[in-house]
Short mmCIF file of C-alpha atoms in Angstrom, two decimals:
data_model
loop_
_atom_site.label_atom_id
_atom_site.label_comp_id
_atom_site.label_asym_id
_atom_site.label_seq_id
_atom_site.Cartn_x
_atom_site.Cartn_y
_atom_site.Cartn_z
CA UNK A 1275 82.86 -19.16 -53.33
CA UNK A 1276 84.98 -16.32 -52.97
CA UNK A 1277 85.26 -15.17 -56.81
CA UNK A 1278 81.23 -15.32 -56.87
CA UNK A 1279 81.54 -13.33 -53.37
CA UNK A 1280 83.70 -10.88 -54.94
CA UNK A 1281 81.94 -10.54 -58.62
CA UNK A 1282 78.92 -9.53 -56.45
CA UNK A 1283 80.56 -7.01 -54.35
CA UNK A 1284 81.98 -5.62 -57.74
CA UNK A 1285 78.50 -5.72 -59.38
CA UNK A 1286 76.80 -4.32 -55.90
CA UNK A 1287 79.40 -1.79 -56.16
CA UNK A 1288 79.32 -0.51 -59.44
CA UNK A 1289 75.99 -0.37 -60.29
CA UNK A 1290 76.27 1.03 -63.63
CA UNK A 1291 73.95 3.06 -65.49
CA UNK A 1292 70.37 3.36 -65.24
CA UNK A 1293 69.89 -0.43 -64.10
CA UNK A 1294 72.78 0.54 -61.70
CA UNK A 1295 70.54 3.29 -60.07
CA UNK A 1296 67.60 1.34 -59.66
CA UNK A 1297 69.80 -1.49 -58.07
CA UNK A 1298 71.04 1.02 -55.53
CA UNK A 1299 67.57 2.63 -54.97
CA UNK A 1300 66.42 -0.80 -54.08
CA UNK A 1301 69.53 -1.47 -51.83
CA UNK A 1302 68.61 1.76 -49.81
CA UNK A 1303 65.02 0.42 -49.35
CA UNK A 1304 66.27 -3.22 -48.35
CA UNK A 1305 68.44 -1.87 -45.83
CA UNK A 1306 65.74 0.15 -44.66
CA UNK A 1307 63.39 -2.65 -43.88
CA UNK A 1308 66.25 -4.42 -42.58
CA UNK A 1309 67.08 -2.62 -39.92
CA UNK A 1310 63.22 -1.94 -39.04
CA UNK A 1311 62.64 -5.69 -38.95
CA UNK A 1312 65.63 -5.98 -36.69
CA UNK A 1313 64.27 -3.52 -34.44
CA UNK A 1314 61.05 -4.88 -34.33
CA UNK A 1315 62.37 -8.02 -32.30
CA UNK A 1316 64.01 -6.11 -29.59
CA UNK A 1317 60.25 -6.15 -28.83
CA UNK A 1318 61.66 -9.75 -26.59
CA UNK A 1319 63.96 -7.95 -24.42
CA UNK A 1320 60.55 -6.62 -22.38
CA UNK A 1321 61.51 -9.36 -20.29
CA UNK A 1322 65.01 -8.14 -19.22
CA UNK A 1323 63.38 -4.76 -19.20
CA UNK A 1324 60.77 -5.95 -16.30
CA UNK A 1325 63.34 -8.04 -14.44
CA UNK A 1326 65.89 -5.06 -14.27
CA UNK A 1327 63.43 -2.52 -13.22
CA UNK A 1328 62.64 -5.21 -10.32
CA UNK A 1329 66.27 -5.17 -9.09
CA UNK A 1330 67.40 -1.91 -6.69
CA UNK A 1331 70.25 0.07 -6.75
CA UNK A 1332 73.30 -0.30 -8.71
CA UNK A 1333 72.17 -3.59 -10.53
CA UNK A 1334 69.11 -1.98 -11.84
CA UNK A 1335 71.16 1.09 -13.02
CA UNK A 1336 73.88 -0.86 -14.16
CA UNK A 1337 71.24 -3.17 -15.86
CA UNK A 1338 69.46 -0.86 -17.50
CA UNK A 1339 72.75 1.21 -19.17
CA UNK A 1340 73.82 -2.03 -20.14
CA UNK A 1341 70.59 -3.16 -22.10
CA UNK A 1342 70.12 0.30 -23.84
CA UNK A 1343 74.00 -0.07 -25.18
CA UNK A 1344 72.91 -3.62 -26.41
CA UNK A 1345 69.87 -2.59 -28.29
CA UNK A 1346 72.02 0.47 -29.69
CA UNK A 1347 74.51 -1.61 -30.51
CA UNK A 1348 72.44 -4.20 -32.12
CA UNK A 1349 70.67 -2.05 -34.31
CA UNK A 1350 74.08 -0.09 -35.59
CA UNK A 1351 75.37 -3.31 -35.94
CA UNK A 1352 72.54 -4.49 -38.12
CA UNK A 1353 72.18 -0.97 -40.09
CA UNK A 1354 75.99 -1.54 -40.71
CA UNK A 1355 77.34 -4.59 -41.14
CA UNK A 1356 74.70 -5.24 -43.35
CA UNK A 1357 75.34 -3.32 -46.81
CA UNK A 1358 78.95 -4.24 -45.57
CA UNK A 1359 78.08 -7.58 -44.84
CA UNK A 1360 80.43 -9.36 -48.10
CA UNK A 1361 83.65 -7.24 -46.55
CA UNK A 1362 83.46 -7.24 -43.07
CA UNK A 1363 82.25 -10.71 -42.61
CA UNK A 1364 84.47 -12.36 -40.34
CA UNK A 1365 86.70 -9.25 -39.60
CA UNK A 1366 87.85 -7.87 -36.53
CA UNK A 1367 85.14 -5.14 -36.32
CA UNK A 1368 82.69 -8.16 -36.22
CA UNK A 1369 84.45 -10.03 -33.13
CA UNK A 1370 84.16 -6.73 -31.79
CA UNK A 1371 80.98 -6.37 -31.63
CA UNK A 1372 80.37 -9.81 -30.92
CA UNK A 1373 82.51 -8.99 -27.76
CA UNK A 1374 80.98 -5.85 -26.22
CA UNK A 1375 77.04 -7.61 -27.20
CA UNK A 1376 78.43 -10.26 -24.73
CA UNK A 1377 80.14 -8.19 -21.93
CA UNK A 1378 76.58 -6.26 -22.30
CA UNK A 1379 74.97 -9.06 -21.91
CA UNK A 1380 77.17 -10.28 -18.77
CA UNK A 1381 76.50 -6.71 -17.19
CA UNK A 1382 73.07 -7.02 -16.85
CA UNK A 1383 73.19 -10.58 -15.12
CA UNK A 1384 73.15 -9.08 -11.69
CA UNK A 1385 69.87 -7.55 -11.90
CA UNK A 1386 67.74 -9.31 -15.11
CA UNK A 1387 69.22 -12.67 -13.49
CA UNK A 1388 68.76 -16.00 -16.07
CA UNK A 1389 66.19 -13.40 -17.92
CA UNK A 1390 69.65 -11.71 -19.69
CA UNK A 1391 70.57 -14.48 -21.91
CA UNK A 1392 67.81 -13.60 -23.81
CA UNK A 1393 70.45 -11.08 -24.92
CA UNK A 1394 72.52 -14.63 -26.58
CA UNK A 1395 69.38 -14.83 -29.23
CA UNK A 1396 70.22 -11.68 -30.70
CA UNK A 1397 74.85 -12.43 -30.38
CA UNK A 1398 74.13 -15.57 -32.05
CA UNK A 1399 71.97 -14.11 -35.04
CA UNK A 1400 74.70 -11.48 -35.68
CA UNK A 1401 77.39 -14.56 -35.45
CA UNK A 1402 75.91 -16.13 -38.38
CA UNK A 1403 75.14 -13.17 -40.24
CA UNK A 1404 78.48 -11.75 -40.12
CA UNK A 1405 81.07 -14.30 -39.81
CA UNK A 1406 82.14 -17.26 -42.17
CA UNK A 1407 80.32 -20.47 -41.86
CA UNK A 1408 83.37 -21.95 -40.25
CA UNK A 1409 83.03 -19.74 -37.73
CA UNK A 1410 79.58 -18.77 -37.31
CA UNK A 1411 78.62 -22.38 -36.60
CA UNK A 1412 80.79 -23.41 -33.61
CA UNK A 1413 79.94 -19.71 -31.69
CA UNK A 1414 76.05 -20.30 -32.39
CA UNK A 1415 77.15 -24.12 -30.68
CA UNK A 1416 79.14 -22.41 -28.14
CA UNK A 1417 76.16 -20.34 -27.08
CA UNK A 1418 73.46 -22.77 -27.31
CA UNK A 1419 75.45 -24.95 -24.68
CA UNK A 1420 75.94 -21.71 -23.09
CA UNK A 1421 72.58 -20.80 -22.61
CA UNK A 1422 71.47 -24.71 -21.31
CA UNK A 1423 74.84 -24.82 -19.19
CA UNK A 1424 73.82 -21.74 -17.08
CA UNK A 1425 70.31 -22.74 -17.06
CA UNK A 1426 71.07 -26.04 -15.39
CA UNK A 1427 73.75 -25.37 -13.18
CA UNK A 1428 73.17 -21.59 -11.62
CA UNK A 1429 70.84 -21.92 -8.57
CA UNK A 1430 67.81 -20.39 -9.09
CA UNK A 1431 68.32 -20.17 -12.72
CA UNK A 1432 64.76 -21.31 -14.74
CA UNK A 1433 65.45 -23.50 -17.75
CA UNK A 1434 62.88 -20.95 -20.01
CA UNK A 1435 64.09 -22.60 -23.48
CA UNK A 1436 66.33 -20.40 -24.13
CA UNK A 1437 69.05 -22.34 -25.53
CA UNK A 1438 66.65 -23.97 -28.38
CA UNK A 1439 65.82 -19.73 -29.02
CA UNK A 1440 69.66 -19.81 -30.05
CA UNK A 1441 69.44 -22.64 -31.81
CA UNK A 1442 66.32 -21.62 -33.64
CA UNK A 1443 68.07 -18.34 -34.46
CA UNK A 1444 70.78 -18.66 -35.24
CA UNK A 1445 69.54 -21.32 -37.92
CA UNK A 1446 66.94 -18.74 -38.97
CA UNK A 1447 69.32 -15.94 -39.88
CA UNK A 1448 71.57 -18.62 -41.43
CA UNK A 1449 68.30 -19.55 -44.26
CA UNK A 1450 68.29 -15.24 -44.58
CA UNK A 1451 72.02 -15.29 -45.44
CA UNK A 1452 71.97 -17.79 -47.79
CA UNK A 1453 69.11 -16.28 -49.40
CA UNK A 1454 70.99 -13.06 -49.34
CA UNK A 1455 74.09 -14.46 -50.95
CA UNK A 1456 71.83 -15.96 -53.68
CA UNK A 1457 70.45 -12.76 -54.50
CA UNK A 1458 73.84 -11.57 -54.58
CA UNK A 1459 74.89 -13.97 -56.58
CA UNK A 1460 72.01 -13.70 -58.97
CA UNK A 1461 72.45 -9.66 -59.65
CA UNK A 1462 76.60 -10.48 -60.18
CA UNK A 1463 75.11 -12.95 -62.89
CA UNK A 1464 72.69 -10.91 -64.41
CA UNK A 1465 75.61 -7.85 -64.57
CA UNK A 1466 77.83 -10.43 -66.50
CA UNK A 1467 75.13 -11.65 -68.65
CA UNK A 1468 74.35 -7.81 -69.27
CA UNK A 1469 77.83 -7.06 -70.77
CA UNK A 1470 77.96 -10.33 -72.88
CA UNK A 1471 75.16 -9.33 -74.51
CA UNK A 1472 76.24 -5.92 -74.58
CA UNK A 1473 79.49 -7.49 -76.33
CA UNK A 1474 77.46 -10.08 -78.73
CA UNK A 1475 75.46 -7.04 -80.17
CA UNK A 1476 78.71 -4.90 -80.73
CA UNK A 1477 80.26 -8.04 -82.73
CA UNK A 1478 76.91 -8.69 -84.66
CA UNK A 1479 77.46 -5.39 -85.40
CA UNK A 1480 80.57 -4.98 -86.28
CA UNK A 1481 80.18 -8.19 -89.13
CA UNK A 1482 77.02 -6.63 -90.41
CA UNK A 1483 79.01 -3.32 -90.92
CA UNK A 1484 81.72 -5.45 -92.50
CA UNK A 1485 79.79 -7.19 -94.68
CA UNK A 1486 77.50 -4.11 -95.37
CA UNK A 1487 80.69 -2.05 -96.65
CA UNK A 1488 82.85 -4.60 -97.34
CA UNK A 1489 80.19 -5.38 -100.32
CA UNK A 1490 78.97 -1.95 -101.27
CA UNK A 1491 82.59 0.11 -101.41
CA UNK A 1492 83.51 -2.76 -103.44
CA UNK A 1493 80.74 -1.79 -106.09
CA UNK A 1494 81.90 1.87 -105.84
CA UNK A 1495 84.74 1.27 -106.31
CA UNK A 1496 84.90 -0.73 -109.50
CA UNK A 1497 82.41 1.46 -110.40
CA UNK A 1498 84.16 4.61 -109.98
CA UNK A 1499 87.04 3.02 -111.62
CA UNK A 1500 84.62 2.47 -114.92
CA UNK A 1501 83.22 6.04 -114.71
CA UNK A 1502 87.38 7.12 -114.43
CA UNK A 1503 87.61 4.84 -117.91
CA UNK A 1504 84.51 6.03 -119.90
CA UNK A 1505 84.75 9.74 -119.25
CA UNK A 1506 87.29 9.84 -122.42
CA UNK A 1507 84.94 7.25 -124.62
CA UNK A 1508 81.46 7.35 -123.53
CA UNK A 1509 80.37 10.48 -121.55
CA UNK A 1510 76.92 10.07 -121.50
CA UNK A 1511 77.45 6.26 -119.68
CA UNK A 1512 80.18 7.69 -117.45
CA UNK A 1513 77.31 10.32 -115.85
CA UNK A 1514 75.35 6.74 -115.72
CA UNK A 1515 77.65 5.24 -113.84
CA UNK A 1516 78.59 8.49 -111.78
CA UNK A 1517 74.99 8.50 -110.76
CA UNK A 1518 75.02 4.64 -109.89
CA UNK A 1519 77.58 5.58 -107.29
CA UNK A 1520 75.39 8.15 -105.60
CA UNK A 1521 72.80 5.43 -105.20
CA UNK A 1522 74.93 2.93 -104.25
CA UNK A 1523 76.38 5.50 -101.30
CA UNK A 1524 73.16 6.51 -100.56
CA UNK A 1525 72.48 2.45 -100.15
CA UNK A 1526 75.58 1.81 -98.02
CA UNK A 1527 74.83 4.89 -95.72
CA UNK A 1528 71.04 3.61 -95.04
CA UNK A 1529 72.02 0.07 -94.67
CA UNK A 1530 74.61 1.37 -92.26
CA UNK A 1531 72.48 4.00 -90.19
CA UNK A 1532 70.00 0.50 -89.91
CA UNK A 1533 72.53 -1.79 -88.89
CA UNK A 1534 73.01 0.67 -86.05
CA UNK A 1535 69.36 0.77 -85.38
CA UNK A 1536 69.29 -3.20 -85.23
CA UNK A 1537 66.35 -3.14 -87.45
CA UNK A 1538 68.54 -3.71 -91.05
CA UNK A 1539 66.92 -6.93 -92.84
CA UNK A 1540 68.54 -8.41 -96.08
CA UNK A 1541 66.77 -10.53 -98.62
CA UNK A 1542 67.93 -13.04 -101.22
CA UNK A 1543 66.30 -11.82 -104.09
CA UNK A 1544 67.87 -8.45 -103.37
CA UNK A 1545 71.25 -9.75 -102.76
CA UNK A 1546 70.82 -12.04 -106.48
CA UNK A 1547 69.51 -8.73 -107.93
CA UNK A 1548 72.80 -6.61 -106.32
CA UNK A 1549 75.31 -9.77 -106.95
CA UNK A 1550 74.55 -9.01 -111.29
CA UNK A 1551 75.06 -5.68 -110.95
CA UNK A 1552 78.52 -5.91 -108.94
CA UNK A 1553 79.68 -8.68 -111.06
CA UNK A 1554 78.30 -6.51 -114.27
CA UNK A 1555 80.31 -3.06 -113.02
CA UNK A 1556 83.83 -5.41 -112.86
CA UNK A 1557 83.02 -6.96 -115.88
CA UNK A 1558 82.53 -10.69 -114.84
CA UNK A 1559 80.15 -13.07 -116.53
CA UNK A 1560 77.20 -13.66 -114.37
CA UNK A 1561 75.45 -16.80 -113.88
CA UNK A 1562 72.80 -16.66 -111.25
CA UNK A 1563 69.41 -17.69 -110.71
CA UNK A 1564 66.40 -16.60 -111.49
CA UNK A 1565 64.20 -17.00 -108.60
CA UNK A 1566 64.56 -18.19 -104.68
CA UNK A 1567 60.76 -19.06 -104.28
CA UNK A 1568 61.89 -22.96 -103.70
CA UNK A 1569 64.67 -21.61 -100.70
CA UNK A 1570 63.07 -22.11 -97.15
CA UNK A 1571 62.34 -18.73 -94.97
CA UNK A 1572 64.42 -20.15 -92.29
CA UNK A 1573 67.73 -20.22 -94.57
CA UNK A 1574 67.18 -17.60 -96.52
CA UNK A 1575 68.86 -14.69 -94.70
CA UNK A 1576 71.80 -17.13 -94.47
CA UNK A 1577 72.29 -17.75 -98.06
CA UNK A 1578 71.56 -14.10 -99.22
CA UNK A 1579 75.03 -13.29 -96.81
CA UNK A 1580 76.81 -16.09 -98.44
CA UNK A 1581 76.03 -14.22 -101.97
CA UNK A 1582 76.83 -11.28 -100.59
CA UNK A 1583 80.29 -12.21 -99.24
CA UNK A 1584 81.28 -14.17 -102.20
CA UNK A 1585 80.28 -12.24 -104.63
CA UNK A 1586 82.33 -8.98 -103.07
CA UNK A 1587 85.38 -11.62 -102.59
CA UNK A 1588 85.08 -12.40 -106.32
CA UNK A 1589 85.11 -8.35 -107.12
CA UNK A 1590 87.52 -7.63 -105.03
CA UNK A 1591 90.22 -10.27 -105.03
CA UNK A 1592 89.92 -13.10 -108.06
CA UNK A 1593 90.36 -11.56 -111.16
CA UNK A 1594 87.48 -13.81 -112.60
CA UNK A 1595 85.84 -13.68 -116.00
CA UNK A 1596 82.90 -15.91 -115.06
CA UNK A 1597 80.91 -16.49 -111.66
CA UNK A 1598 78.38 -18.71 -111.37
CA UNK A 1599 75.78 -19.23 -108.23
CA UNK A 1600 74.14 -22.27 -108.01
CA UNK A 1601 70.94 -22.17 -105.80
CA UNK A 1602 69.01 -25.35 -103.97
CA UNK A 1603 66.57 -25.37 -101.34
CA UNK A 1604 69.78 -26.94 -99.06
CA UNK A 1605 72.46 -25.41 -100.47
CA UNK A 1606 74.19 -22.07 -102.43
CA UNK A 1607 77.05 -23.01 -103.97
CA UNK A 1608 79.32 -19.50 -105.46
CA UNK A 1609 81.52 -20.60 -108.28
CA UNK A 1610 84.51 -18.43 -110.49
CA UNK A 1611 87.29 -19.06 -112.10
CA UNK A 1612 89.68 -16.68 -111.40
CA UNK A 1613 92.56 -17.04 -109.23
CA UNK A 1614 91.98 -19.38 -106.67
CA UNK A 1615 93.37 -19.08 -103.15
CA UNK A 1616 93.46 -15.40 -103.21
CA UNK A 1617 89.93 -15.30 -104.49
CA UNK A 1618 88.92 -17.05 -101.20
CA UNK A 1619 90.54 -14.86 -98.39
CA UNK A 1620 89.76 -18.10 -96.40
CA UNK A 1621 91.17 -16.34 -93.01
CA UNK A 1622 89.26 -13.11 -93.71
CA UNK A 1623 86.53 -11.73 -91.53
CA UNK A 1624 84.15 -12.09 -93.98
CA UNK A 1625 84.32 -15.92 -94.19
CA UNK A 1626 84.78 -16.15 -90.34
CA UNK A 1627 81.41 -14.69 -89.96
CA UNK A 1628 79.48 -16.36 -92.61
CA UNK A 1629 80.99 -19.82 -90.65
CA UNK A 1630 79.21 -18.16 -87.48
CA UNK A 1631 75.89 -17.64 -88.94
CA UNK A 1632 76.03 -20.96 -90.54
CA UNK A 1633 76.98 -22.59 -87.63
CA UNK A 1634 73.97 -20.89 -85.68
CA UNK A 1635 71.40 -22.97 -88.25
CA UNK A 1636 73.24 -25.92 -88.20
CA UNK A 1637 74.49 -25.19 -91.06
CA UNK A 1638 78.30 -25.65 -92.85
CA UNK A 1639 80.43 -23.46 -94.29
CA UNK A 1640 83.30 -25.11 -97.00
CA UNK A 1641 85.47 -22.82 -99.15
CA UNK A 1642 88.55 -23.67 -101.18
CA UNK A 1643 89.96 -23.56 -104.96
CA UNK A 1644 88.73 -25.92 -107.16
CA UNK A 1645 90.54 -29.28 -107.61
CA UNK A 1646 92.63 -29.23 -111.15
CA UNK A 1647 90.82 -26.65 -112.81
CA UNK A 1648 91.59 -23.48 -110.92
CA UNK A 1649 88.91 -21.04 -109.81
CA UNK A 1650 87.47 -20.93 -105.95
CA UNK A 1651 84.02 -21.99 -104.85
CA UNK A 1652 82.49 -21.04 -101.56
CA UNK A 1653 79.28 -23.52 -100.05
CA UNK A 1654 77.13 -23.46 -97.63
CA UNK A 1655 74.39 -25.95 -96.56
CA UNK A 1656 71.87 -25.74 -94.22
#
C-alpha cells in the first residue's frame, strides 16, 4: 500500500512532459471544485448560525468568532490538505487541525447549545480524509458516540440525529478517498506503463537498427573489399561495384531514417533477392528459393529477418563456400558449410532477437553446427 502510495505521489509529482501538463492542469481544476463543493456544505451550519445569534452577550460573540474560525479553518484545511493529502495524511499538522476544529466546536457550545455538534459532521469528514484508516476509523467511532452521548445525557439537549450525520459522513468521505486513491493509483500505473512502452520501442529499435546495419555494412564491406581487389584487374567492374556501394549506403541510410520513423517494413522476397547478392559479393555459392508465394502473411516478416540475420552471420563470420536456404510454409531452414560455431555467434544480438520475434508468433528459434559434417544451420518454425 505504501509503494503504490508513493509511485503515485512520484507520478503526481513529476508530471512529465506534455501528458505531465495536462495532468497538472486537471489537478488545479479538481482542487478547485473541491474546495467549492466543500464550501457548499457549510450551507448546514445555518443552524448554529440562528442558535448563536439567539444567545446574548459574550456567548453569542464568543459563538460567532468561534464558528467563522471553523468554517475558515475547514475550508483551508480542505484547499490544503487535499493536493497534500498522500504526505500529510496522518501527520501532526492533521491532529492539529483536528484539534482546534474541536476546541471551535466546544467554544460555541455556550450559545448554539446541542445545535454545535453539527460542527462533529464536518471533524469527522476531515478524520477520514486525512488520517490512516487505522486511525480515521476509531475518531469517526469516537465522535459518533460523542455526538449520541451528549445528546442523551445533557439536559435539555435534543437527540436531532446527529450522531448517524457522523456516521453517514464520515463513511461518505471514506467511498471519496478510496476513489481518490484509485485514481491515484491508476495515473501511477498509466506513468509506468508509459515508460515501458517508451522502453519496448527504444529496444525494437535498437534490434531493427542492428539488424538493419548489421546486414547492410556487411555487404559494403565485402563489397568494398572486392572493388579494393579488382581496381588492379578489372576497372570497369570495380566502378560496378563502387557504385553498388553507393546504393547499398543509400539503402542502409533510408532503412535507417524509417526505422526511426517506425514505419520501416521488410519483405521476404526482398530479403531472398538481397541474401544472393550478399552471398554473391563474398563469393559464396547460393542456394535459395525461387518464390515465397506458398509462406503465410502472418510469418512472413519473421522468416525474411531470419534470412536476413543468417545470411549476414554467414558473410561475416563462417568462411563458407556454399549456403543454402531451404523455404516451407512452417519453416526456413539457413544452411553453410563453413566453420561452424563461429559461423553461428549463438550469444550474439542478432540471434537473441530473432528468438524474441519468434517467440512473439509462437514460433522457435534452433541454431547450432551441424552434427559430423561441419557447417552451421540456423531454423526457425512458426
Amino acid at each position: 500500500m505504501r509503494r503504490d502510495r508513493g509511485r503515485a505521489r512520484e507520478h503526481e509529482e513529476r508530471g512529465q512532459g506534455a501528458g505531465g501538463g495536462r495532468d497538472r492542469g486537471s489537478r488545479v481544476r479538481s482542487v478547485r471544485l473541491g474546495w467549492l463543493f466543500a464550501a457548499v456544505w457549510l450551507f448546514y451550519l445555518g443552524e448554529n448560525l440562528s442558535a448563536l445569534r439567539a444567545a446574548d452577550g459574550w456567548r453569542r460573540d464568543a459563538g460567532l468568532a468561534a464558528l467563522a474560525l471553523f468554517a475558515v479553518t475547514y475550508l483551508l484545511a480542505v484547499r490544503f490538505i487535499g493536493p497534500r493529502m498522500l504526505r500529510w495524511r496522518g501527520s501532526v499538522r492533521v491532529w492539529l487541525i483536528l484539534a482546534l476544529m474541536l476546541g471551535l466546536t466546544a467554544a460555541q457550545v455556550p450559545g448554539a447549545g446541542f445545535h454545535a455538534l453539527t460542527c462533529l459532521v464536518y471533524v469527522a469528514a476531515l478524520a477520514m480524509m486525512g488520517l490512516p484508516f487505522a486511525q480515521g476509523v476509531p475518531v469517526a467511532v469516537l465522535l459518533v458516540v460523542t455526538a449520541e452521548l451528549l445528546a442523551w445525557r445533557v439536559p435539555g439537549w435534543e437527540d436531532n440525529g446527529y450522531g448517524l450525520a457522523v456516521l453517514l459522513s464520515s463513511a461518505a468521505t471514506f467511498g471519496l478517498r478510496l476513489a481518490g486513491e484509485r485514481q491515484l493509483r491508476l495515473r501511477a500505473a498509466q506513468g509506468e506503463l508509459a515508460v515501458m512502452a517508451v522502453q519496448q520501442e527504444r529496444a525494437r529499435i535498437a534490434a531493427d537498427l542492428h539488424d538493419i546495419l548489421g546486414h547492410s555494412l556487411t555487404v559494403v564491406t565485402v563489397k568494398a573489399e572486392l572493388a579494393q581487389r579488382l581496381l588492379d584487374v578489372d576497372v570497369e567492374r570495380a566502378r560496378a561495384e563502387l557504385r553498388d556501394l553507393e546504393v547499398l549506403a543509400r539503402d542502409a541510410l533510408a532503412d535507417v531514417r524509417a526505422t526511426a520513423l517506425g514505419v520501416r517494413g521488410i519483405s521476404l522476397p526482398g530479403e531472398i533477392a538481397a541474401a544472393r547478392e550478399a552471398l554473391a559479393a563474398a563469393n559464396v555459392e547460393a542456394v535459395l528459393p525461387g518464390a515465397a508465394d506458398e509462406v503465410p502473411s502472418r510469418v512472413r516478416e519473421l522468416f525474411a529477418w531470419t534470412i536476413r540475420e543468417a545470411v549476414t552471420n554467414v558473410v561475416r563470420h563462417s568462411g563458407a563456400s556454399r549456403c543454402e536456404v531451404r523455404l516451407t510454409p512452417g519453416s526456413v531452414e539457413v544452411i553453410d558449410d563453413g566453420c561452424g560455431v563461429a559461423a553461428g555467434d549463438g550469444d550474439g544480438q542478432g540471434l537473441r532477437g530473432l528468438r524474441e520475434r519468434a517467440a512473439a508468433l509462437g514460433g522457435q528459434v534452433s541454431a547450432g553446427p551441424l552434427p559430423g559434417e561441419g557447417g552451421f544451420r540456423v531454423e526457425v518454425r512458426a
